[in-house]
Amino acid sequence: MEPGAFEDELTCAVCLQVYQDPVMLSCQHSFCLKCIEGVWAQTPGPEGFECPQCRQKFNPRPSLKRSFTLCNIVEKYNQSQPLAKSSRVACEYCTENPSPAVKTCLKCEASFCSLHLKPHSLKEAYKDHTLIEPVADLTDRQCVDHKKVLEFYCKDDAECVCVSCIIIGKHKSHTLLSLDQAQAVIKEELEREIESLQGVQQNCSSKQRDLERSEAEIKTRINELKGKLLKSFSEWRRQLEEDEEYALKLIDEEGLRALSQIRSCSEALNKRMEQITLIDGETQSLVQRDHLSFIQNSKQLLSRVTETQRVTDPDVPALTLNLSNISQLIQKRLNGSEKYHSDILGIIVPASTEYGGPSNVTPPPHSSSGAASVPGNVLQLSTGITGRAGISQGQRSPMSLDPKTVNWNLVLSDDLRSVTWTERKQPYPPHPERFKHRPQVLCSQSFSSGSHSWDVESDGKDWGIGIVCGSVERKGRGSYLGNSSKSWCLFFSDNFLSAYHNSEFTHLPLTPSNSRIRVQLDYEAGTLSFHRVTDSLRPLHTFQTTFTEPVFPAFYCGNKSLKLLN
């Protein structure tokens, strides 16, 4: 049993201290001998004597005999607790065998047992005396300067003082409070500070709950993403296995075709050689016969020889594997693998945007290989961005071309502000946003509000300038600029200038091929205007529509170059 718990079993219910000379009543409750005698001496019951704990009546007064069993237990306990025993405060008014003090009076500067404390609770003269838990040494409760009890609180210096400090000491002109008042003031201040801290604690607790929710959401999101990715990669692996089986099957079929052709030619050659061998054998046999038989049978043999000679030897073509056909079939099939890139990015990219990450995935740096040796058609861009008041030249914010959208027959400049057409396909990595069939490219920037303008210049004879919605197709006829409801374009081709949208052309007056074109977009008004830039702006065409999603500047470069002007 723990010492504290064991001590509870040995505590007198009157003095609340460990028993001294314990006695046990017939009701089985024990008390210190002096404690029970003191109680019965001060307050004898009208019907006799009673137990202070259970109130059982005794009449006549029972004899009080020491409980030797309990005495031995107390003695052993005291021996095991020397420090606790030595630290007890004794009553200063017990002359013989002092009892433990239950209270210390700061006014009297003395400690009292329960018996000698009675006057403090019964007599009016002691009402203003302050009682505290028993203290052996009152030095820390006395003034250092005057050796008197600290009874007041100096508000100016925030310290406790004695009477002499107030009258003759350094605190005589200070604001003073009683200890009760000071306790109330300090308690109120402490409660305010604690209340403030509780507010901080509540705020921290709220943030902690937010973090816990975020942790749970992120773990859930991780599991969802992993599940989707595992499914996509599993499908990709399955497709790769099918593609592998398909490619091997094509090679096997082509091999069977070539080998079958070889066997057919070989059989024809063997058959012809067998016929010649047979004729040769018959000739050798005929030579051995007599003259008449030889002459009579030679005519038929000569006829067979002549017939055999007339048969054309079988042609043996250049027999090899037709791998070009196989490569085309495999290439056509593997073109569908881009779908898996798209599926995987479709899982990661929205998640990145949702959690505050970048809204697009940057592909590897573009290649400029071969650009120096290829004639150029260059695209220069400058942009002006204004409010709803209208189009303004204003301060221009540079735009850049998006490497992940550029077609394989276009080369981007290092600053991503010009594009050049080339016959040689560039080694760009597959990407779901790349234009597959037309030499087109988008800007990295998109617009979903406000008014904007940018200038483009071309030195070629086959170019297109416009805008597209981000969801426009990237392959097939729907990906051509102006060939769907999600793209608007000004085209110059074959010396004709046209406005093109949703597969409908509007032919415009001819403009020189080396024109500088200004594009002006007012998103809220739903207008897209094109102007020729010379000494002044010459209107060319204006589209009127309603935009429902962000739009990207778009460019078609069929020969030479296009430039985004600064």
Coordinates of C-alpha atoms in Angstrom, one line a residue:
M1 CA 0.0 0.0 0.0
E2 CA 1.2 3.5 -0.8
P3 CA 2.4 5.5 2.2
G4 CA -0.2 8.2 1.6
A5 CA -3.0 5.7 1.5
F6 CA -1.7 3.8 4.5
E7 CA -1.6 7.2 6.4
D8 CA -5.3 7.7 5.7
E9 CA -6.0 4.5 7.7
L10 CA -4.0 5.9 10.7
T11 CA -5.5 9.4 10.7
C12 CA -7.5 10.6 13.7
A13 CA -10.9 12.0 12.7
V14 CA -10.6 14.8 15.3
C15 CA -7.1 16.2 14.8
L16 CA -6.6 14.8 11.3
Q17 CA -3.1 13.7 12.2
V18 CA -1.6 10.3 12.6
Y19 CA -2.8 8.7 15.8
Q20 CA -1.0 9.5 19.1
D21 CA -1.8 7.0 21.9
P22 CA -4.7 5.6 19.9
V23 CA -7.8 4.2 21.6
M24 CA -10.7 2.2 20.0
L25 CA -14.3 2.6 21.0
S26 CA -16.8 -0.3 21.0
C27 CA -18.1 1.1 17.6
Q28 CA -14.7 0.2 16.2
H29 CA -13.7 3.8 15.6
S30 CA -10.3 4.9 16.8
F31 CA -9.0 8.3 18.0
C32 CA -6.1 9.9 19.8
L33 CA -6.5 9.5 23.6
K34 CA -6.2 13.3 24.1
C35 CA -8.5 14.1 21.2
I36 CA -11.4 12.0 22.4
E37 CA -10.9 13.1 26.0
G38 CA -10.9 16.7 24.9
V39 CA -14.1 16.3 22.8
W40 CA -15.9 14.6 25.7
A41 CA -14.7 17.2 28.2
Q42 CA -15.9 20.1 26.0
T43 CA -19.2 18.8 24.6
P44 CA -20.7 16.0 26.7
G45 CA -23.9 14.9 25.1
P46 CA -27.2 15.3 27.0
E47 CA -27.8 11.6 26.8
G48 CA -24.3 10.6 27.6
F49 CA -21.2 10.5 25.4
E50 CA -21.1 9.8 21.7
C51 CA -18.6 8.8 19.0
P52 CA -17.5 11.9 17.0
Q53 CA -17.5 9.9 13.8
C54 CA -20.7 7.7 13.8
R55 CA -22.5 9.5 16.7
Q56 CA -23.2 6.2 18.6
K57 CA -24.3 6.9 22.2
F58 CA -22.4 5.6 25.3
N59 CA -23.9 5.8 28.7
P60 CA -22.2 5.7 31.1
R61 CA -18.9 7.0 29.7
P62 CA -16.8 4.0 28.4
S63 CA -13.3 3.5 29.8
L64 CA -10.6 4.5 27.3
K65 CA -7.9 1.9 26.9
R66 CA -5.0 2.1 24.5
S67 CA -5.2 -0.1 21.4
F68 CA -1.9 -1.9 21.6
T69 CA -2.3 -3.4 18.1
L70 CA -3.0 0.0 16.6
C71 CA -0.1 1.5 18.7
N72 CA 2.3 -1.0 17.2
I73 CA 1.1 -0.2 13.7
V74 CA 1.5 3.5 14.3
E75 CA 4.9 3.1 15.7
K76 CA 6.1 1.1 12.7
Y77 CA 4.6 3.6 10.4
N78 CA 6.4 6.5 12.2
Q79 CA 9.7 4.6 12.0
S80 CA 9.2 4.2 8.2
Q81 CA 8.4 7.9 7.9
P82 CA 11.2 9.8 9.8
L83 CA 11.2 12.8 7.6
A84 CA 7.4 13.2 7.7
K85 CA 7.4 12.8 11.5
S86 CA 10.1 15.4 12.1
S87 CA 8.3 17.8 9.9
R88 CA 5.1 17.8 11.8
V89 CA 4.1 21.0 13.7
A90 CA 3.4 20.5 17.4
C91 CA 0.9 22.5 19.5
E92 CA 2.7 25.1 21.4
Y93 CA 0.2 25.0 24.3
C94 CA 0.5 21.3 25.1
T95 CA 2.8 21.1 28.1
E96 CA 3.2 17.3 28.2
N97 CA 3.4 15.1 25.2
P98 CA 2.5 17.8 22.6
S99 CA -0.3 17.0 20.2
P100 CA 0.0 17.8 16.5
A101 CA -1.1 21.3 15.6
V102 CA -4.2 21.6 13.3
K103 CA -3.9 25.4 12.7
T104 CA -1.4 28.2 13.0
C105 CA -2.6 31.7 14.0
L106 CA -0.8 34.5 12.2
K107 CA -2.0 37.0 14.8
C108 CA -0.9 35.0 17.8
E109 CA 2.1 33.7 15.9
A110 CA 1.5 30.3 17.4
S111 CA 0.3 26.8 16.4
F112 CA -2.6 25.0 18.1
C113 CA -4.0 21.5 18.4
S114 CA -7.7 21.0 18.0
L115 CA -8.2 21.3 21.8
H116 CA -6.3 24.6 22.3
L117 CA -7.8 26.0 19.0
K118 CA -11.3 26.0 20.5
P119 CA -11.2 29.6 21.8
H120 CA -10.4 30.9 18.3
S121 CA -13.8 29.6 17.1
L122 CA -15.8 30.3 20.3
K123 CA -14.6 33.7 21.6
E124 CA -15.4 37.0 19.9
A125 CA -11.9 38.4 20.7
Y126 CA -10.3 35.9 18.2
K127 CA -12.6 36.6 15.3
D128 CA -10.1 38.8 13.5
H129 CA -7.3 36.3 13.8
T130 CA -6.1 34.6 10.6
L131 CA -5.8 30.9 10.7
I132 CA -3.7 28.9 8.2
E133 CA -2.5 25.3 7.9
P134 CA 0.2 24.5 10.5
V135 CA 3.5 26.2 9.9
A136 CA 6.6 25.5 11.9
D137 CA 8.5 28.6 10.8
L138 CA 6.8 32.0 10.3
T139 CA 9.9 33.7 9.1
D140 CA 8.8 33.8 5.4
R141 CA 5.5 35.4 6.6
Q142 CA 7.3 38.2 8.4
C143 CA 8.7 41.5 7.2
V144 CA 12.4 41.3 6.6
D145 CA 12.9 44.9 7.9
H146 CA 10.6 44.9 11.0
K147 CA 10.2 41.2 11.8
K148 CA 6.4 41.7 11.9
V149 CA 3.6 39.7 10.2
L150 CA 2.9 40.7 6.7
E151 CA -0.7 42.0 6.8
F152 CA -1.1 44.3 3.9
Y153 CA -0.3 44.5 0.1
C154 CA 1.5 47.5 -1.5
K155 CA -0.1 47.9 -4.9
D156 CA 2.6 50.3 -6.1
D157 CA 5.5 47.9 -5.4
A158 CA 3.4 44.7 -5.7
E159 CA 4.6 43.2 -2.4
C160 CA 3.3 42.3 1.0
V161 CA 4.2 44.6 3.9
C162 CA 3.7 44.9 7.7
V163 CA 2.1 47.6 9.8
S164 CA 5.5 49.3 10.4
C165 CA 6.2 49.5 6.7
I166 CA 3.0 51.6 6.4
I167 CA 3.7 53.9 9.3
I168 CA 7.5 54.4 9.3
G169 CA 8.7 52.5 6.3
K170 CA 9.0 53.2 2.6
H171 CA 5.4 52.2 1.8
K172 CA 3.7 54.9 4.0
S173 CA 2.5 57.0 1.0
H174 CA 1.7 54.0 -1.3
T175 CA -1.7 52.5 -2.2
L176 CA -2.4 49.7 0.2
L177 CA -4.8 46.8 0.2
S178 CA -5.7 44.2 2.8
L179 CA -4.6 40.8 2.0
D180 CA -8.2 39.8 1.2
Q181 CA -8.6 42.7 -1.2
A182 CA -5.2 42.0 -2.8
Q183 CA -6.1 38.4 -3.2
A184 CA -9.4 39.4 -4.9
V185 CA -7.7 41.9 -7.2
I186 CA -4.9 39.5 -8.1
K187 CA -7.3 36.7 -8.5
E188 CA -9.4 38.8 -10.9
E189 CA -6.4 39.7 -12.9
L190 CA -5.2 36.2 -13.0
E191 CA -8.6 35.0 -14.1
R192 CA -8.6 37.5 -16.9
E193 CA -5.1 36.3 -18.0
I194 CA -6.2 32.7 -17.7
E195 CA -9.3 33.5 -19.7
S196 CA -7.1 35.1 -22.3
L197 CA -4.9 32.1 -22.3
Q198 CA -8.0 29.9 -22.6
G199 CA -8.9 31.8 -25.7
V200 CA -5.4 31.1 -27.1
Q201 CA -5.8 27.5 -26.1
Q202 CA -9.2 27.3 -27.9
N203 CA -7.6 28.9 -31.0
C204 CA -4.8 26.4 -30.8
S205 CA -7.3 23.6 -30.2
S206 CA -9.3 24.8 -33.2
K207 CA -6.2 24.8 -35.4
Q208 CA -5.2 21.4 -34.1
R209 CA -8.6 20.1 -35.1
D210 CA -8.2 21.7 -38.5
L211 CA -4.8 19.9 -38.8
E212 CA -6.3 16.6 -37.7
R213 CA -9.1 17.1 -40.3
S214 CA -6.5 18.0 -43.0
E215 CA -4.4 15.0 -42.0
A216 CA -7.5 12.7 -42.3
E217 CA -8.4 14.3 -45.7
I218 CA -4.9 14.1 -47.0
K219 CA -4.6 10.4 -46.0
T220 CA -8.0 9.8 -47.7
R221 CA -6.9 11.7 -50.7
I222 CA -3.6 9.8 -50.9
N223 CA -5.4 6.5 -50.8
E224 CA -7.8 7.6 -53.5
L225 CA -5.0 8.8 -55.7
K226 CA -3.0 5.7 -55.2
G227 CA -6.1 3.6 -55.9
K228 CA -6.7 5.5 -59.2
L229 CA -3.1 5.4 -60.2
L230 CA -2.8 1.7 -59.5
K231 CA -5.9 1.1 -61.6
S232 CA -4.5 3.3 -64.4
F233 CA -1.1 1.7 -64.3
S234 CA -2.6 -1.8 -64.1
E235 CA -4.7 -1.0 -67.2
W236 CA -1.5 0.4 -68.9
R237 CA 0.4 -2.8 -68.1
R238 CA -2.5 -4.9 -69.4
Q239 CA -2.5 -2.8 -72.6
L240 CA 1.3 -3.1 -72.9
E241 CA 1.0 -6.8 -72.7
E242 CA -1.7 -6.8 -75.3
D243 CA 0.5 -4.5 -77.5
E244 CA 3.4 -6.9 -77.0
E245 CA 1.3 -9.9 -77.9
Y246 CA 0.0 -7.9 -81.0
A247 CA 3.5 -6.9 -82.1
L248 CA 4.8 -10.5 -81.7
K249 CA 1.8 -11.8 -83.6
L250 CA 2.4 -9.4 -86.5
I251 CA 6.1 -10.6 -86.7
D252 CA 5.0 -14.3 -86.5
E253 CA 2.4 -13.8 -89.2
E254 CA 4.9 -11.9 -91.4
G255 CA 7.5 -14.6 -90.7
L256 CA 5.0 -17.3 -91.7
R257 CA 4.2 -15.5 -94.9
A258 CA 7.9 -15.1 -95.9
L259 CA 8.7 -18.7 -94.9
S260 CA 5.7 -20.0 -96.8
Q261 CA 6.8 -18.2 -99.9
I262 CA 10.3 -19.7 -99.5
R263 CA 8.8 -23.2 -99.2
S264 CA 6.6 -22.7 -102.2
C265 CA 9.6 -21.6 -104.3
S266 CA 11.7 -24.4 -103.0
E267 CA 9.1 -27.0 -103.8
A268 CA 8.8 -25.7 -107.4
L269 CA 12.6 -25.8 -107.9
N270 CA 12.8 -29.3 -106.4
K271 CA 10.0 -30.6 -108.7
R272 CA 11.8 -29.2 -111.8
M273 CA 15.1 -30.7 -110.7
E274 CA 13.4 -34.1 -110.1
Q275 CA 12.0 -33.9 -113.7
I276 CA 15.4 -33.2 -115.1
T277 CA 17.0 -36.0 -113.0
L278 CA 14.3 -38.4 -114.3
I279 CA 15.0 -37.5 -117.9
D280 CA 18.7 -37.8 -117.4
G281 CA 18.3 -41.3 -115.9
E282 CA 16.1 -42.4 -118.8
T283 CA 18.6 -41.0 -121.2
Q284 CA 21.4 -43.0 -119.6
S285 CA 19.3 -46.2 -119.7
L286 CA 18.4 -45.6 -123.4
V287 CA 22.0 -45.2 -124.4
Q288 CA 22.7 -48.8 -123.2
R289 CA 20.1 -50.3 -125.6
D290 CA 20.7 -51.6 -129.1
H291 CA 20.6 -49.2 -132.0
L292 CA 17.1 -49.9 -133.1
S293 CA 15.6 -49.6 -129.6
F294 CA 17.5 -46.4 -129.0
I295 CA 16.3 -44.8 -132.3
Q296 CA 12.7 -46.0 -131.7
N297 CA 12.5 -44.5 -128.1
S298 CA 14.7 -41.4 -128.6
K299 CA 12.0 -39.5 -130.4
Q300 CA 9.7 -39.6 -127.4
L301 CA 12.5 -38.7 -125.0
L302 CA 13.6 -35.8 -127.1
S303 CA 10.0 -34.5 -127.1
R304 CA 10.0 -34.6 -123.3
V305 CA 13.3 -32.8 -123.1
T306 CA 12.0 -30.1 -125.4
E307 CA 8.8 -29.8 -123.3
T308 CA 10.8 -29.5 -120.1
Q309 CA 13.1 -26.9 -121.6
R310 CA 10.1 -24.8 -122.6
V311 CA 9.0 -24.6 -118.9
T312 CA 10.2 -21.3 -117.3
D313 CA 12.2 -21.6 -114.2
P314 CA 10.3 -20.4 -111.1
D315 CA 11.1 -16.8 -110.1
V316 CA 12.8 -16.4 -106.7
P317 CA 11.9 -12.9 -105.5
A318 CA 13.9 -11.0 -102.8
L319 CA 12.5 -12.8 -99.9
T320 CA 12.6 -10.7 -96.7
L321 CA 10.3 -9.6 -93.8
N322 CA 8.0 -6.7 -94.7
L323 CA 8.9 -4.8 -91.5
S324 CA 7.7 -1.4 -92.8
N325 CA 4.1 -2.6 -92.8
I326 CA 4.6 -4.0 -89.3
S327 CA 6.1 -0.7 -88.0
Q328 CA 3.1 1.2 -89.4
L329 CA 0.6 -1.1 -87.8
I330 CA 2.5 -1.0 -84.4
Q331 CA 2.9 2.8 -84.6
K332 CA -0.8 3.1 -85.2
R333 CA -1.6 1.0 -82.3
L334 CA 0.9 2.6 -79.9
N335 CA -0.5 6.1 -80.7
G336 CA -3.2 5.2 -78.3
S337 CA -0.7 5.0 -75.4
E338 CA -1.0 8.7 -75.1
K339 CA -4.4 8.1 -73.5
Y340 CA -2.6 6.6 -70.5
H341 CA -0.4 9.7 -70.1
S342 CA -3.6 11.7 -70.2
D343 CA -5.3 9.5 -67.7
I344 CA -2.5 9.6 -65.2
L345 CA -2.1 13.4 -65.6
G346 CA -5.8 13.7 -65.3
I347 CA -5.5 12.1 -61.8
I348 CA -2.5 14.1 -60.6
V349 CA -3.1 17.6 -62.2
P350 CA -6.6 18.2 -60.7
A351 CA -5.3 17.1 -57.3
S352 CA -2.4 19.4 -57.6
T353 CA -4.7 22.3 -58.3
E354 CA -7.1 21.4 -55.5
Y355 CA -4.3 21.5 -52.9
G356 CA -2.8 24.7 -54.0
G357 CA -0.1 23.3 -56.3
P358 CA 0.6 24.3 -59.9
S359 CA -2.2 24.1 -62.4
N360 CA -0.2 22.4 -65.1
V361 CA 2.7 20.0 -65.4
T362 CA 5.8 21.4 -67.1
P363 CA 7.3 19.1 -69.7
P364 CA 11.0 18.7 -70.3
P365 CA 12.7 21.8 -71.9
H366 CA 11.9 22.1 -75.6
S367 CA 14.5 21.2 -78.2
S368 CA 15.8 23.8 -80.7
S369 CA 17.7 21.2 -82.7
G370 CA 17.9 22.1 -86.4
A371 CA 16.4 25.5 -86.0
A372 CA 19.5 27.3 -87.5
S373 CA 19.4 25.4 -90.7
V374 CA 15.6 25.7 -91.4
P375 CA 14.0 28.7 -93.0
G376 CA 11.9 30.6 -90.4
N377 CA 8.4 31.9 -90.0
V378 CA 8.6 33.9 -86.6
L379 CA 5.8 34.9 -84.0
Q380 CA 6.4 38.0 -81.9
L381 CA 4.0 38.9 -79.1
S382 CA 3.3 41.8 -76.8
T383 CA 0.3 42.0 -74.5
G384 CA -1.7 44.8 -73.0
I385 CA -4.1 44.1 -70.1
T386 CA -6.8 46.6 -69.1
G387 CA -9.9 46.8 -67.0
R388 CA -13.5 46.8 -68.3
A389 CA -13.2 50.4 -69.5
G390 CA -11.8 49.2 -72.9
I391 CA -8.7 48.2 -74.8
S392 CA -5.5 50.2 -74.0
Q393 CA -1.9 50.0 -75.1
G394 CA -0.9 50.5 -71.5
Q395 CA 1.8 48.5 -69.8
R396 CA 2.4 45.2 -71.5
S397 CA 2.9 41.9 -69.7
P398 CA 5.0 39.4 -71.7
M399 CA 3.4 36.1 -72.7
S400 CA 5.2 32.8 -73.6
L401 CA 4.5 29.8 -75.7
D402 CA 3.7 26.5 -74.0
P403 CA 6.2 23.8 -74.8
K404 CA 3.8 21.0 -73.8
T405 CA 1.3 22.1 -76.6
V406 CA 3.7 22.6 -79.5
N407 CA 3.4 20.3 -82.5
W408 CA 6.4 18.2 -83.5
N409 CA 6.9 20.2 -86.7
L410 CA 7.5 23.5 -84.8
V411 CA 10.6 24.7 -83.1
L412 CA 10.4 27.1 -80.2
S413 CA 13.0 29.8 -79.5
D414 CA 14.9 29.7 -76.2
D415 CA 12.8 32.6 -74.8
L416 CA 9.5 30.8 -75.8
R417 CA 8.4 33.9 -77.8
S418 CA 8.8 32.7 -81.4
V419 CA 8.0 29.6 -83.3
T420 CA 9.5 28.2 -86.6
W421 CA 8.1 25.6 -88.9
T422 CA 10.4 22.7 -89.9
E423 CA 9.9 19.5 -92.0
R424 CA 12.0 17.5 -89.5
K425 CA 10.0 16.3 -86.6
Q426 CA 11.3 17.3 -83.2
P427 CA 11.9 14.8 -80.4
Y428 CA 9.3 16.2 -78.0
P429 CA 8.0 13.8 -75.4
P430 CA 4.3 12.6 -75.7
H431 CA 1.9 14.8 -73.8
P432 CA -1.9 14.8 -73.8
E433 CA -2.0 18.6 -74.4
R434 CA 0.3 18.5 -77.5
F435 CA -1.3 19.2 -80.9
K436 CA -0.9 16.0 -82.9
H437 CA -1.8 16.8 -86.6
R438 CA -1.3 20.5 -87.2
P439 CA 1.6 22.8 -86.6
Q440 CA -0.1 24.7 -83.8
V441 CA 0.9 25.9 -80.3
L442 CA -0.8 27.7 -77.4
C443 CA 0.4 30.3 -74.9
S444 CA 1.0 29.2 -71.3
Q445 CA -1.2 32.1 -70.2
S446 CA -5.0 32.0 -70.2
F447 CA -7.7 34.6 -69.7
S448 CA -11.0 34.3 -67.9
S449 CA -11.9 38.0 -67.3
G450 CA -10.9 41.5 -68.3
S451 CA -9.6 43.0 -71.5
H452 CA -6.3 42.0 -73.1
S453 CA -4.3 42.6 -76.3
W454 CA -1.2 41.2 -78.0
D455 CA 0.7 41.7 -81.2
V456 CA 1.8 39.0 -83.6
E457 CA 4.0 39.3 -86.7
S458 CA 4.6 36.7 -89.4
D459 CA 6.9 36.6 -92.5
G460 CA 5.3 33.5 -93.9
K461 CA 2.4 32.9 -96.3
D462 CA 0.6 30.3 -94.2
W463 CA -0.4 31.4 -90.7
G464 CA -3.2 31.6 -88.2
I465 CA -3.8 33.7 -85.1
G466 CA -6.6 33.3 -82.6
I467 CA -7.8 31.9 -79.3
V468 CA -9.1 28.5 -78.1
C469 CA -10.8 27.1 -75.0
G470 CA -8.6 24.9 -72.9
S471 CA -10.8 21.9 -73.6
V472 CA -10.3 22.1 -77.3
E473 CA -9.3 18.7 -78.9
R474 CA -5.6 18.1 -79.6
K475 CA -5.9 15.7 -82.5
G476 CA -8.2 15.1 -85.4
R477 CA -10.1 17.8 -87.4
G478 CA -11.7 19.2 -84.2
S479 CA -8.2 20.3 -83.2
Y480 CA -7.7 22.6 -86.2
L481 CA -7.9 26.3 -85.3
G482 CA -11.4 27.6 -86.2
N483 CA -12.7 24.1 -86.9
S484 CA -14.8 23.8 -83.8
S485 CA -17.1 25.9 -81.6
K486 CA -14.2 26.2 -79.1
S487 CA -11.7 28.1 -81.3
W488 CA -11.7 31.4 -83.2
C489 CA -9.0 32.2 -85.8
L490 CA -7.8 34.7 -88.4
F491 CA -6.1 32.7 -91.3
F492 CA -3.8 33.8 -94.1
S493 CA -3.2 31.1 -96.7
D494 CA -2.8 31.0 -100.5
N495 CA -3.0 34.8 -100.5
F496 CA -6.5 34.7 -99.0
L497 CA -7.3 36.3 -95.6
S498 CA -10.3 34.6 -93.7
A499 CA -12.0 34.6 -90.3
Y500 CA -12.7 31.0 -89.3
H501 CA -14.9 29.7 -86.4
N502 CA -16.9 26.5 -86.0
S503 CA -15.9 25.3 -89.5
E504 CA -17.3 28.5 -91.2
F505 CA -15.1 30.9 -93.2
T506 CA -15.6 34.6 -93.7
H507 CA -13.4 35.9 -96.5
L508 CA -11.7 39.3 -95.8
P509 CA -9.9 41.9 -97.9
L510 CA -6.4 40.9 -98.7
T511 CA -3.6 42.0 -96.2
P512 CA 0.1 41.8 -97.0
S513 CA 1.6 38.6 -95.7
N514 CA 4.2 40.4 -93.5
S515 CA 1.5 42.2 -91.6
R516 CA 1.7 42.9 -87.9
I517 CA -1.6 41.9 -86.3
R518 CA -3.1 43.1 -83.1
V519 CA -5.5 40.8 -81.2
Q520 CA -7.9 42.4 -78.8
L521 CA -10.0 40.3 -76.4
D522 CA -12.8 41.6 -74.1
Y523 CA -13.8 38.5 -72.2
E524 CA -17.0 39.8 -70.5
A525 CA -18.2 41.5 -73.7
G526 CA -17.5 38.3 -75.6
T527 CA -15.6 40.1 -78.4
L528 CA -12.4 39.1 -80.2
S529 CA -11.1 41.7 -82.7
F530 CA -8.2 41.6 -85.1
H531 CA -6.5 44.8 -86.5
R532 CA -3.7 45.4 -88.9
V533 CA -1.0 47.5 -87.2
T534 CA 0.6 50.2 -89.4
D535 CA 0.7 53.9 -88.5
S536 CA -2.8 53.3 -87.2
L537 CA -5.0 50.3 -86.4
R538 CA -7.0 49.0 -89.4
P539 CA -10.0 46.8 -88.3
L540 CA -10.0 43.4 -90.0
H541 CA -12.7 41.3 -88.2
T542 CA -14.5 41.0 -84.9
F543 CA -16.0 37.8 -83.5
Q544 CA -19.0 38.2 -81.1
T545 CA -19.7 35.3 -78.7
T546 CA -20.1 34.3 -75.1
F547 CA -17.1 32.8 -73.4
T548 CA -17.9 30.1 -70.8
E549 CA -14.4 28.9 -69.9
P550 CA -10.8 30.2 -69.9
V551 CA -9.3 30.9 -73.3
F552 CA -5.7 30.6 -74.5
P553 CA -3.9 32.6 -77.3
A554 CA -3.4 30.1 -80.2
F555 CA -1.2 30.1 -83.3
Y556 CA -0.8 28.2 -86.5
C557 CA 2.5 28.3 -88.4
G558 CA 2.4 26.6 -91.8
N559 CA 5.7 27.9 -93.1
K560 CA 8.5 30.2 -92.0
S561 CA 8.0 31.9 -88.6
L562 CA 5.7 33.8 -86.2
K563 CA 6.8 36.2 -83.5
L564 CA 5.2 37.5 -80.3
L565 CA 6.3 41.1 -80.3
N566 CA 7.6 42.9 -77.2

